[in-house]
Coordinates of C-alpha atoms and ligand atoms in Angstrom, one line a residue:
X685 CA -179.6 -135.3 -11.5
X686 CA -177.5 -133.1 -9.5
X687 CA -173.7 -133.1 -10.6
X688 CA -171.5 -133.9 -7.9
X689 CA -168.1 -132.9 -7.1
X690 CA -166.0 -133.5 -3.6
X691 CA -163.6 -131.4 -1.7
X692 CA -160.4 -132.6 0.4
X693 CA -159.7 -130.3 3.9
X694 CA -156.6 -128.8 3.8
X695 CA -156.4 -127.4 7.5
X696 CA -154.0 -130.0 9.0
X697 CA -151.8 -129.9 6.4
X698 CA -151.6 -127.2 3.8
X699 CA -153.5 -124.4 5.7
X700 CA -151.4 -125.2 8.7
X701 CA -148.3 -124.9 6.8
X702 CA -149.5 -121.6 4.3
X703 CA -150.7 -119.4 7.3
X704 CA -148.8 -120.6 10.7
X705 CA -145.4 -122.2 9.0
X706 CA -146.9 -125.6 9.7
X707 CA -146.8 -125.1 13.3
X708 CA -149.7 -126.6 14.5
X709 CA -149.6 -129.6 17.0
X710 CA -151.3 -132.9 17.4
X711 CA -153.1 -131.2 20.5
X712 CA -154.9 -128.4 18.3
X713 CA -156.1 -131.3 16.0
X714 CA -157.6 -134.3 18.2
X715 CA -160.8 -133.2 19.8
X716 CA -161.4 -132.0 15.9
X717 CA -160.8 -134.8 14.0
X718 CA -164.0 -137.2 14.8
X719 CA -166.6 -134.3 13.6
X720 CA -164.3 -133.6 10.8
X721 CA -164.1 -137.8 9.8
X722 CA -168.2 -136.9 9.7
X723 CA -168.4 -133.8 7.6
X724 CA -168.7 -135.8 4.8
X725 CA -165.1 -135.0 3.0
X726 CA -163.7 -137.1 0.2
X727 CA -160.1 -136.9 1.8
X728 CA -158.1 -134.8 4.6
X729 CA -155.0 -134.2 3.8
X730 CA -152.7 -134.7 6.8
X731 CA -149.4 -135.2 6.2
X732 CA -146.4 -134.1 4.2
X733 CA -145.1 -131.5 2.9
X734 CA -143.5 -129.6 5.7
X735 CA -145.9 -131.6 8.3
X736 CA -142.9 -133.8 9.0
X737 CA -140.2 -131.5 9.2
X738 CA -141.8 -129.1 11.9
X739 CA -142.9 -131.9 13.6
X740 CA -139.0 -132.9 14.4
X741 CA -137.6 -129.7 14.2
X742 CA -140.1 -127.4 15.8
X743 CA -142.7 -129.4 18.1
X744 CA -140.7 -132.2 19.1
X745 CA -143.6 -134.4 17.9
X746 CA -143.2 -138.0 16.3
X747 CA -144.5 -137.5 13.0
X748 CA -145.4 -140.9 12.6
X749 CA -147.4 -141.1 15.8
X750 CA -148.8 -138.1 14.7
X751 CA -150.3 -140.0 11.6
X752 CA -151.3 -143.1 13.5
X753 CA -153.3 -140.7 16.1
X754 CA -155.2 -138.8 13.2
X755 CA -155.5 -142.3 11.8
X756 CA -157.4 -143.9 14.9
X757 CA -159.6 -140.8 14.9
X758 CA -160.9 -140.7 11.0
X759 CA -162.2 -144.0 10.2
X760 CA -164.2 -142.8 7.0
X761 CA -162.7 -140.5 5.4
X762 CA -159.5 -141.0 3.5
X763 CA -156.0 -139.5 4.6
X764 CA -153.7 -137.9 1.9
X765 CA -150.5 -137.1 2.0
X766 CA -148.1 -134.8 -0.4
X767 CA -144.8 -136.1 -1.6
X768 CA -141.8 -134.1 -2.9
X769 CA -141.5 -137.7 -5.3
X770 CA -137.5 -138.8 -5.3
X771 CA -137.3 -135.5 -2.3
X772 CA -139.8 -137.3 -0.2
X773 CA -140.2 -134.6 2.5
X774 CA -136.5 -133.2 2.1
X775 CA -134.9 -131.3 -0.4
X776 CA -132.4 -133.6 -2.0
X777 CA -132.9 -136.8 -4.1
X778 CA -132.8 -140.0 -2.2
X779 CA -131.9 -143.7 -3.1
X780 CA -134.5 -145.8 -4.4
X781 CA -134.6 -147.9 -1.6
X782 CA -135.5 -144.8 1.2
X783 CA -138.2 -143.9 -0.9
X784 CA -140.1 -146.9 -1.3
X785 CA -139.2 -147.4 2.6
X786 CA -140.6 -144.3 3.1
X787 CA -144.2 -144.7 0.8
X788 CA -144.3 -148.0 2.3
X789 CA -144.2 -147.2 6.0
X790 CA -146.5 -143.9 5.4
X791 CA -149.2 -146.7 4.2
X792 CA -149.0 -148.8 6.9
X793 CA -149.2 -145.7 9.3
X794 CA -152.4 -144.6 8.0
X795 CA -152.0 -142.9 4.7
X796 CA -154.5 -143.8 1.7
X797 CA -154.1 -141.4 -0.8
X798 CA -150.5 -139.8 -2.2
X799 CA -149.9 -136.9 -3.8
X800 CA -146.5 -136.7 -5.6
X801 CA -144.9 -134.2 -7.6
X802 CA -141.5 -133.2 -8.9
X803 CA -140.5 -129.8 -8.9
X804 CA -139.4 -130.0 -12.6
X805 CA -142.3 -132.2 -13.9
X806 CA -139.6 -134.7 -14.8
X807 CA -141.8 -137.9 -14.3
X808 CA -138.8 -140.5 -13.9
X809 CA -138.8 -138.5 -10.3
X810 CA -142.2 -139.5 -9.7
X811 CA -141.9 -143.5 -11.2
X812 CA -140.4 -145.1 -7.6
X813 CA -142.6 -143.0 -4.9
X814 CA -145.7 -144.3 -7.4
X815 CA -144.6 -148.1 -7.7
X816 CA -143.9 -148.0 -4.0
X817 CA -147.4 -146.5 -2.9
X818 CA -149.4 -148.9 -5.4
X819 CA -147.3 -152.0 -4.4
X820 CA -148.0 -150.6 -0.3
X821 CA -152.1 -150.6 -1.2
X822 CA -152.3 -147.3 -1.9
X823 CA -153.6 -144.7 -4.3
X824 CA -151.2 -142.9 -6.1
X825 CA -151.9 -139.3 -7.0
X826 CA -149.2 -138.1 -9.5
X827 CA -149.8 -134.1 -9.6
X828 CA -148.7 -131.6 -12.6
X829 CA -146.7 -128.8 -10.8
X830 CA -148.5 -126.2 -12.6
X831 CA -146.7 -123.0 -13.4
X832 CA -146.3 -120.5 -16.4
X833 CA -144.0 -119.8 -19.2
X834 CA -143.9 -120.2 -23.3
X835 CA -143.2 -124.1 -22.9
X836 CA -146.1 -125.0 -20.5
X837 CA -149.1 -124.7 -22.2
X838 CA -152.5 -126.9 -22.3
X839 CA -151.3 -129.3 -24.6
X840 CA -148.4 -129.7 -22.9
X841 CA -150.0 -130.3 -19.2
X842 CA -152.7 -132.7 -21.4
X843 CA -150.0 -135.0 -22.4
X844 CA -147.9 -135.1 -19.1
X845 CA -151.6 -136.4 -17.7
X846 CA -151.8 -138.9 -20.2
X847 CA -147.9 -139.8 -19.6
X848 CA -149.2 -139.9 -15.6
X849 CA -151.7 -142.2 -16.7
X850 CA -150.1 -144.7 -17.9
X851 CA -147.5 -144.4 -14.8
X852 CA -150.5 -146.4 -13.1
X853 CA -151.9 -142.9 -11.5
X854 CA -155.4 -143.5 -9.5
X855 CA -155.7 -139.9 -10.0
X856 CA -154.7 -137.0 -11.2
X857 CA -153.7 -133.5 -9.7
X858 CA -153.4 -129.7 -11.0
X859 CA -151.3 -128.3 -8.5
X860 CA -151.2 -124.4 -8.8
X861 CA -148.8 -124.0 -5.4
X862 CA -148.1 -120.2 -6.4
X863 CA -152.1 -119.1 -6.9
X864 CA -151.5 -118.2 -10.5
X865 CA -154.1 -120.4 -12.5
X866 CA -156.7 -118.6 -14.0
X867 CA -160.2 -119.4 -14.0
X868 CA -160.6 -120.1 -18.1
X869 CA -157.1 -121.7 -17.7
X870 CA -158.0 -123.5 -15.7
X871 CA -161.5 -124.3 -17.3
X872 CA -159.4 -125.3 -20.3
X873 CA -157.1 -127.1 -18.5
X874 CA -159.8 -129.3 -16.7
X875 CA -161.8 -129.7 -19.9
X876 CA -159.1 -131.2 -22.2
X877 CA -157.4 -133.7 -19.1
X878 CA -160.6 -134.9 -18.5
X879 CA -161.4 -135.5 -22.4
X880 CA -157.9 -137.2 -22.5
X881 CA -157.4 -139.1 -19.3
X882 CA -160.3 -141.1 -17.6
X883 CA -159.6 -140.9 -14.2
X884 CA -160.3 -138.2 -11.5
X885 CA -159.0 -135.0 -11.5
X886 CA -158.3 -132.9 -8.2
X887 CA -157.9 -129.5 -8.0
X888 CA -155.2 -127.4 -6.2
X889 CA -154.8 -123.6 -5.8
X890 CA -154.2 -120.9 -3.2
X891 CA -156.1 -117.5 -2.4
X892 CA -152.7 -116.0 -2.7
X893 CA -153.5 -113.8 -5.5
X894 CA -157.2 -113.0 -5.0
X895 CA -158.5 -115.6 -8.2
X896 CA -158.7 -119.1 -6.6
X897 CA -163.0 -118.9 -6.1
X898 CA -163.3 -118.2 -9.8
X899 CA -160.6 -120.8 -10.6
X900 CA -162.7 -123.6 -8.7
X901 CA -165.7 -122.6 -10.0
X902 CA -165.1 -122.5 -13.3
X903 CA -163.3 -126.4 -12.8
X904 CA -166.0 -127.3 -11.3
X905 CA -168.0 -126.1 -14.3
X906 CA -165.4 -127.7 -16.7
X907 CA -165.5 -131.4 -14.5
X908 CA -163.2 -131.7 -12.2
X909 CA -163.8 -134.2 -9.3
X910 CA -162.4 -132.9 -6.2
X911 CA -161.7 -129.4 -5.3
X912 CA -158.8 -128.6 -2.0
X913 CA -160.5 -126.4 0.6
X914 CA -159.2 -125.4 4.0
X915 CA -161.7 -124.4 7.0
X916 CA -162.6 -120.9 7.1
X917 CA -160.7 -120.3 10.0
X918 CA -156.9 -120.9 8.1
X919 CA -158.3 -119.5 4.7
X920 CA -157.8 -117.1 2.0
X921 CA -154.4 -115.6 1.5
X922 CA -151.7 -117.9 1.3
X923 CA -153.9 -120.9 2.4
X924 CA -156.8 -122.2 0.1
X925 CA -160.8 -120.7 -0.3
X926 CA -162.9 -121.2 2.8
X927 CA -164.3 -124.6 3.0
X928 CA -167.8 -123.5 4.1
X929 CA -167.8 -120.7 1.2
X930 CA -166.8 -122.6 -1.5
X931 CA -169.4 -125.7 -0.4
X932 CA -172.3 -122.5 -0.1
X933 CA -171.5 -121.4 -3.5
X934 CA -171.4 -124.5 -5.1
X935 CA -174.5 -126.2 -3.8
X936 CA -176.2 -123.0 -5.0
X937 CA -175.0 -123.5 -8.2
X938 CA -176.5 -127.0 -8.6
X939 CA -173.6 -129.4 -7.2
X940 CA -174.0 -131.9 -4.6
X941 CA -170.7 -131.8 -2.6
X942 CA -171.6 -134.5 -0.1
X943 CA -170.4 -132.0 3.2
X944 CA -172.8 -131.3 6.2
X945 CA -172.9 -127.9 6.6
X946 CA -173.6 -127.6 10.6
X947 CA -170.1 -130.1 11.0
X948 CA -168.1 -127.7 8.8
X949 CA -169.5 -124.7 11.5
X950 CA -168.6 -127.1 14.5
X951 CA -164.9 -127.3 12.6
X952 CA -164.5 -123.8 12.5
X953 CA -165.9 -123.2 15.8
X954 CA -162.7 -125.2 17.2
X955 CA -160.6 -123.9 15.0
X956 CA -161.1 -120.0 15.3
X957 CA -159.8 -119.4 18.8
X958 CA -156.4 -121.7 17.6
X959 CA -156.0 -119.2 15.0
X960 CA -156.5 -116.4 17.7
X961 CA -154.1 -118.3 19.8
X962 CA -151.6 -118.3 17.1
X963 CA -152.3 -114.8 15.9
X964 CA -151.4 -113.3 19.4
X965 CA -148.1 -115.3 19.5
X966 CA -147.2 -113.5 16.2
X967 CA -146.9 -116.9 14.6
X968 CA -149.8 -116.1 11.8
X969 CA -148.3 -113.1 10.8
X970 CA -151.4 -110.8 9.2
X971 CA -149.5 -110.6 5.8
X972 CA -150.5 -113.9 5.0
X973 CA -154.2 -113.0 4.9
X974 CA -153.5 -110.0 2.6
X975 CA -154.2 -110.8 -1.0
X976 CA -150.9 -110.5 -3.8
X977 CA -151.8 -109.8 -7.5
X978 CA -148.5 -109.2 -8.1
X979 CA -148.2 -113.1 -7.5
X980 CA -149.8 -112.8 -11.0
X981 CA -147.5 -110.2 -12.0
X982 CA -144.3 -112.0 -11.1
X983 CA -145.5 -114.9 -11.4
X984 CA -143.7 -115.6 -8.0
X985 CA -145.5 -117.4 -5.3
X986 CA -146.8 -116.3 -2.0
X987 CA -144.6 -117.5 0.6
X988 CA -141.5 -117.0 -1.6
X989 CA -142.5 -113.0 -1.4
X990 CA -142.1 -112.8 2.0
X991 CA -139.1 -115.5 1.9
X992 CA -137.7 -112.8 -0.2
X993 CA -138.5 -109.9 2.0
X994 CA -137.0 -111.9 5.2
X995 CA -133.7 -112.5 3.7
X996 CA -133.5 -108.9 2.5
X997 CA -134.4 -107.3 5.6
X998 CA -132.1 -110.0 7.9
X999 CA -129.0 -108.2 5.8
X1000 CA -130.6 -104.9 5.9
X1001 CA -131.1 -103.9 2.1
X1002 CA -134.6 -104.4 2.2
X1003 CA -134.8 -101.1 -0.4
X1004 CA -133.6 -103.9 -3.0
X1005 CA -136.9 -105.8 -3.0
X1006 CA -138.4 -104.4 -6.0
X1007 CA -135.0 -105.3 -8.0
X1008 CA -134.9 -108.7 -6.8
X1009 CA -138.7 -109.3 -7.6
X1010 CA -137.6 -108.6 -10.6
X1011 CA -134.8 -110.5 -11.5
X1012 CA -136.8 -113.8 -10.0
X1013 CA -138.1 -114.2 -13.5
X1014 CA -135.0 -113.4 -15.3
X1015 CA -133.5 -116.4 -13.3
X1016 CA -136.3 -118.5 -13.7
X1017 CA -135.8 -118.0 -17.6
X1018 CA -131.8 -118.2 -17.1
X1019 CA -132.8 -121.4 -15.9
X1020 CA -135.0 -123.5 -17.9
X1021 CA -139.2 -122.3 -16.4
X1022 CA -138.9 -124.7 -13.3
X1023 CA -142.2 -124.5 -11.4
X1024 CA -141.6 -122.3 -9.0
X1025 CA -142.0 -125.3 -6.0
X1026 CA -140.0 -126.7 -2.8
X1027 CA -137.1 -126.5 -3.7
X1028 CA -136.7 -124.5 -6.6
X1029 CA -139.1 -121.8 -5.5
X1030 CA -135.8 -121.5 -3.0
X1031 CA -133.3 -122.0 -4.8
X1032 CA -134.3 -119.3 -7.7
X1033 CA -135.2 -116.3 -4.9
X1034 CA -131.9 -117.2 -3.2
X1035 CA -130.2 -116.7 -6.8
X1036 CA -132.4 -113.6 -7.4
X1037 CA -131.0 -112.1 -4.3
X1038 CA -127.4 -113.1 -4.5
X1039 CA -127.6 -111.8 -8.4
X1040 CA -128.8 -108.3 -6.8
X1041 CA -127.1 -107.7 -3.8
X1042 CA -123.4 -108.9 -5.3
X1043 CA -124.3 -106.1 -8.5
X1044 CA -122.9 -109.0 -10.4
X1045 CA -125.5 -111.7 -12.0
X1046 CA -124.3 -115.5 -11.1
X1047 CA -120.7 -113.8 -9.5
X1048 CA -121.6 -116.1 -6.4
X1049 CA -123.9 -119.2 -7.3
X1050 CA -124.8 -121.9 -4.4
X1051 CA -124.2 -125.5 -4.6
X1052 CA -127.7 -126.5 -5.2
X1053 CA -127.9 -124.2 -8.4
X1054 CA -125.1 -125.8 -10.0
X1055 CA -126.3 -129.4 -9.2
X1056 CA -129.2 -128.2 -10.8
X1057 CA -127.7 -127.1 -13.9
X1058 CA -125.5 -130.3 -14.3
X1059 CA -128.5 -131.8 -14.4
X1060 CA -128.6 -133.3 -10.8
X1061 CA -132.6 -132.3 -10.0
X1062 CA -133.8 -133.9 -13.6
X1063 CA -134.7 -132.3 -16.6
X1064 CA -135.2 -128.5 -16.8
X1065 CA -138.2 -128.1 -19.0
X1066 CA -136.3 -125.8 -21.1
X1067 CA -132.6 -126.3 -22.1
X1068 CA -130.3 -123.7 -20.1
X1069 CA -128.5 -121.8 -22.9
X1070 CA -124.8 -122.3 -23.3
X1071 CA -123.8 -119.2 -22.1
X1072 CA -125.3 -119.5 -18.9
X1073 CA -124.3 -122.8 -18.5
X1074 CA -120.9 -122.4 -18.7
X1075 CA -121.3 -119.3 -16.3
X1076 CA -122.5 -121.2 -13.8
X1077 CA -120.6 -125.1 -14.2
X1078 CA -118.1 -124.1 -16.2
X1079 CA -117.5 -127.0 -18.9
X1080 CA -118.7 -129.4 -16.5
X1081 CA -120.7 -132.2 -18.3
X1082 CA -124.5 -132.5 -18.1
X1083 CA -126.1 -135.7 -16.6
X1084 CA -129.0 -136.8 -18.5
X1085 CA -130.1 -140.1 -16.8
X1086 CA -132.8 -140.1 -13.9
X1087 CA -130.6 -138.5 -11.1
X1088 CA -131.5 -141.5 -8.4
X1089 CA -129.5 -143.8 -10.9
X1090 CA -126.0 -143.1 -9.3
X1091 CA -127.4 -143.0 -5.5
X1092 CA -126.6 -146.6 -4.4
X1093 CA -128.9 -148.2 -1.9
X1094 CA -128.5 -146.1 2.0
X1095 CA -131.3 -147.2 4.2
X1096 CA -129.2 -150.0 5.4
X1097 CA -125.9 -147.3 6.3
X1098 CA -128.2 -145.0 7.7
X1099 CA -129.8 -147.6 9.9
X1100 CA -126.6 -148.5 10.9
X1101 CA -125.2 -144.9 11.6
X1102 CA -128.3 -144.0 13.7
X1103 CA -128.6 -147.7 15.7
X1104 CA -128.0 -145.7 19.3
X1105 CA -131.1 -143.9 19.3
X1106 CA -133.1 -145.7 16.4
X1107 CA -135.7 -147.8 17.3
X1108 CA -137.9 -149.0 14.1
X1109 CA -137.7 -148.1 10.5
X1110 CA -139.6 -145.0 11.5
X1111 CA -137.1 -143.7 13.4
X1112 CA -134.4 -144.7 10.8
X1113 CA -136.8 -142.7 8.1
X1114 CA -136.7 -139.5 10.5
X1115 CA -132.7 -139.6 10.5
X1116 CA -132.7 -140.5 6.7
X1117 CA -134.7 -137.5 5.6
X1118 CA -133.5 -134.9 8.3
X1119 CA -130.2 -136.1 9.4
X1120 CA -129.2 -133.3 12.1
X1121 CA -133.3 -133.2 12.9
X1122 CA -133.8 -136.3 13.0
X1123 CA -131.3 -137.2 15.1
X1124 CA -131.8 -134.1 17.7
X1125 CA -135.1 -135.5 17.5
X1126 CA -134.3 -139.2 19.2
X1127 CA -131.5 -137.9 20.9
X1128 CA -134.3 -135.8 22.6
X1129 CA -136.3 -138.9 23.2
X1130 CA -133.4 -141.4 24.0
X1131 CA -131.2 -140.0 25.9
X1132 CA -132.3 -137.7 28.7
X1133 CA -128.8 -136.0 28.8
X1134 CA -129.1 -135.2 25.0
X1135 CA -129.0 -131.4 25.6
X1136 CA -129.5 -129.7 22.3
X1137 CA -132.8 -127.7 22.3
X1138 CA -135.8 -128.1 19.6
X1139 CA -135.7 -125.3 17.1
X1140 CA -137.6 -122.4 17.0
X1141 CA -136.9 -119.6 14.5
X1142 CA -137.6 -120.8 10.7
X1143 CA -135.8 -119.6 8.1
X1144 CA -137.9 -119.8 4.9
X1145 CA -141.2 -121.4 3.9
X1146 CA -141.6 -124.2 2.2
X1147 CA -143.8 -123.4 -1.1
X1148 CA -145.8 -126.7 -1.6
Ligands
LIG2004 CO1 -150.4 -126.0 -1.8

């Protein structure tokens, strides 16, 4: 008997967002999405991550009819989202009662499966997005944010898996967002969670640094169920290993992986000339197809390298690169090991910078790093030393509870503040998560004299 092992498509969602900053429209997927519902996938994943954000601030797209349109199309196949947990799709913690709002509404739009992490690993972020999505029907899909330092080893990732587990987790994810798992890493890794934790495991990784085949492979080898794959035509780089590749190699190998091979060429045959189409408008910048040892090196993902480059070269001391790749790991030490993930990935390469280009380390520190250090993002995994504390908050106490504990309820307010343009608790969820996006967004749609203009220069990639 053949062993089996399943892959989830990535192109809508995480492809879309590593290679073309997640500008893809609804157009570019719909004459797709039947052949894809037959290729024989386990899940696409469709939604989340920056999916939503672009959707309102770039492509003046509803995100939710977005989800209900993929949704008539795939009948068969299951639809996953990711979830920043407490973040939802945003970047700062919300109350208790948006989030379970928000999980609730993204099952009845269409969603079956949802990936949530926390950027810190700190599971009490995780406990109200999973309630919400098992109470809404759905599966819940806690992932370990998977980074390195002293503190995270095997045995450490084992027993948050096992601590996922009996959150009520469907499944389990490794998420390597910054490409820097290694292949007996992560053969280790797969080995022990699946000894301690009977459930499935899922697989994440991106090309980024030129290991990810050899990572999958040797998962596969150690167990793991499903495996994320993106259509050749978004993959490699900072996306994830070809879809068609990955499935070749496998099968070879002695796996069934359940996908038909002539509807994964009929994919990429619609997909290639979008690619072209966004390569000539200089949205898929080349770079992103380049492969990025130093990702291993640094340990600093992908899409914060040229997030790094961008700010440096918008204030013209783009000589300073080397030195701030550099400090990026002094910081992250400074600061505890977070994962580097939306929105710490951010947070640290803006601190990097600001530490470089002032010649003075922490002599300017943004708001979100000191809410961070008072503990207002969860718990760091390692404690920030006194010194550095006190450079950065002064004597300012540290919060230890869950950091939604002292966010009163707000989906009621917000519905209120938003009633002009708001027409369902979609629409409500749109200004709750983007406030100035959201509501530029049903302006837009509202009010045909609403006369501010849909976005379109980004800033910085979102590393999820
Ligand atoms: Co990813």
């Amino acid at each position: 008997m053949s062993k089996e092992i399943r892959f989830m498509e990535t192109v809508l969602r995480d492809g879309n967002q590593s290679q073309i900053a997640t500008r893809m429209p609804i157009s570019d997927m719909l004459p797709i999405l039947k052949t894809m519902d037959e290729a024989g996938y386990i899940a696409l994943e469709a939604w989340g991550g920056a999916t939503f954000d672009s959707c309102l601030r770039f492509l003046n797209e509803d995100p939710w009819e977005r989800l209900r349109q993929i949704r008539a199309q795939v009948k068969n196949t299951k639809l996953q989202m990711l979830l920043r947990g407490q973040n939802l799709l945003g970047y700062r913690h919300y109350a208790d009662d948006v989030v379970t709002k928000f999980v609730q509404k993204s099952v009845e739009n269409g969603i079956d499966v949802i990936r949530i992490f926390d950027a810190l690993n700190d599971t009490r972020n995780m406990r109200t997005s999973m309630e919400a999505t098992k109470n809404a029907g759905g599966e819940a899909q806690p992932a370990i944010a998977y980074t390195t330092s002293d503190f995270h080893t095997v045995d450490y990732f084992v027993s948050l898996a096992k601590e996922m587990s009996t959150m009520g987790a469907d499944s389990i994810a490794i998420k390597d967002m910054a490409g820097v798992l290694l292949p007996e890493t992560a053969y280790e890794l797969v080995s022990r969670i699946k000894d301690a934790v009977d459930l499935p495991l899922q697989v994440h990784t991106h090309v980024t640094a030129g290991v990810s085949e050899m990572t999958y492979l040797k998962s596969a080898e150690a167990g793991a169920d499903i495996i994320d794959t993106c259509i050749s035509s978004f993959s490699g780089g900072t996306s994830q290993p070809a879809t068609e590749s990955m499935a070749i190699a496998l099968e070879n190998l002695g796996f069934d992986t359940g996908l038909k091979l002539d509807k994964l060429a009929e994919i990429a045959e619609h997909f290639n000339p979008v690619r072209d189409r966004f390569r000539e408008e200089k949205i898929l910048n080349p770079k992103v197809k380049d492969t990025e040892p130093k990702a291993l090196i640094f340990q600093v993902p992908g899409g914060m390298l040229s997030n790094l480059m961008s700010q440096l070269e918008e204030q013209h001391l783009s000589d300073k690169y080397d030195e701030v790749l550099a400090e990026v790991p002094k910081v992250r030490a400074d600061l505890g090991f977070p994962p580097l993930v939306t929105p710490l990935s951010q947070m640290v390469g803006t601190q990097a910078v600001l530490n470089i280009v002032t010649g003075e380390r922490y002599k300017i520190v943004p708001k979100e790093i000191k809410d961070y250090v008072a503990g207002g993002y969860g718990k760091t995994p390692v404690e920030i030393s006194p010194e550095i504390r006190e450079k950065i908050i002064g004597d300012t106490p540290v919060e230890t509870e869950r950091p939604a504990d002292k966010l009163a309820p707000e989906f009621d307010k917000l519905k209120a503040e938003i009633s002009d343009y708001a027409k369902s608790d979609e629409d409500v969820l749109d200004y709750a998560l983007f406030p100035k996006q959201g509501k530029d967004f049903l302006g837009r749609r509202e009010d045909p004299f609403y006369d501010i203009p849909v976005q379109t220069v980004d800033v910085t990639i979102d590393m999820d």
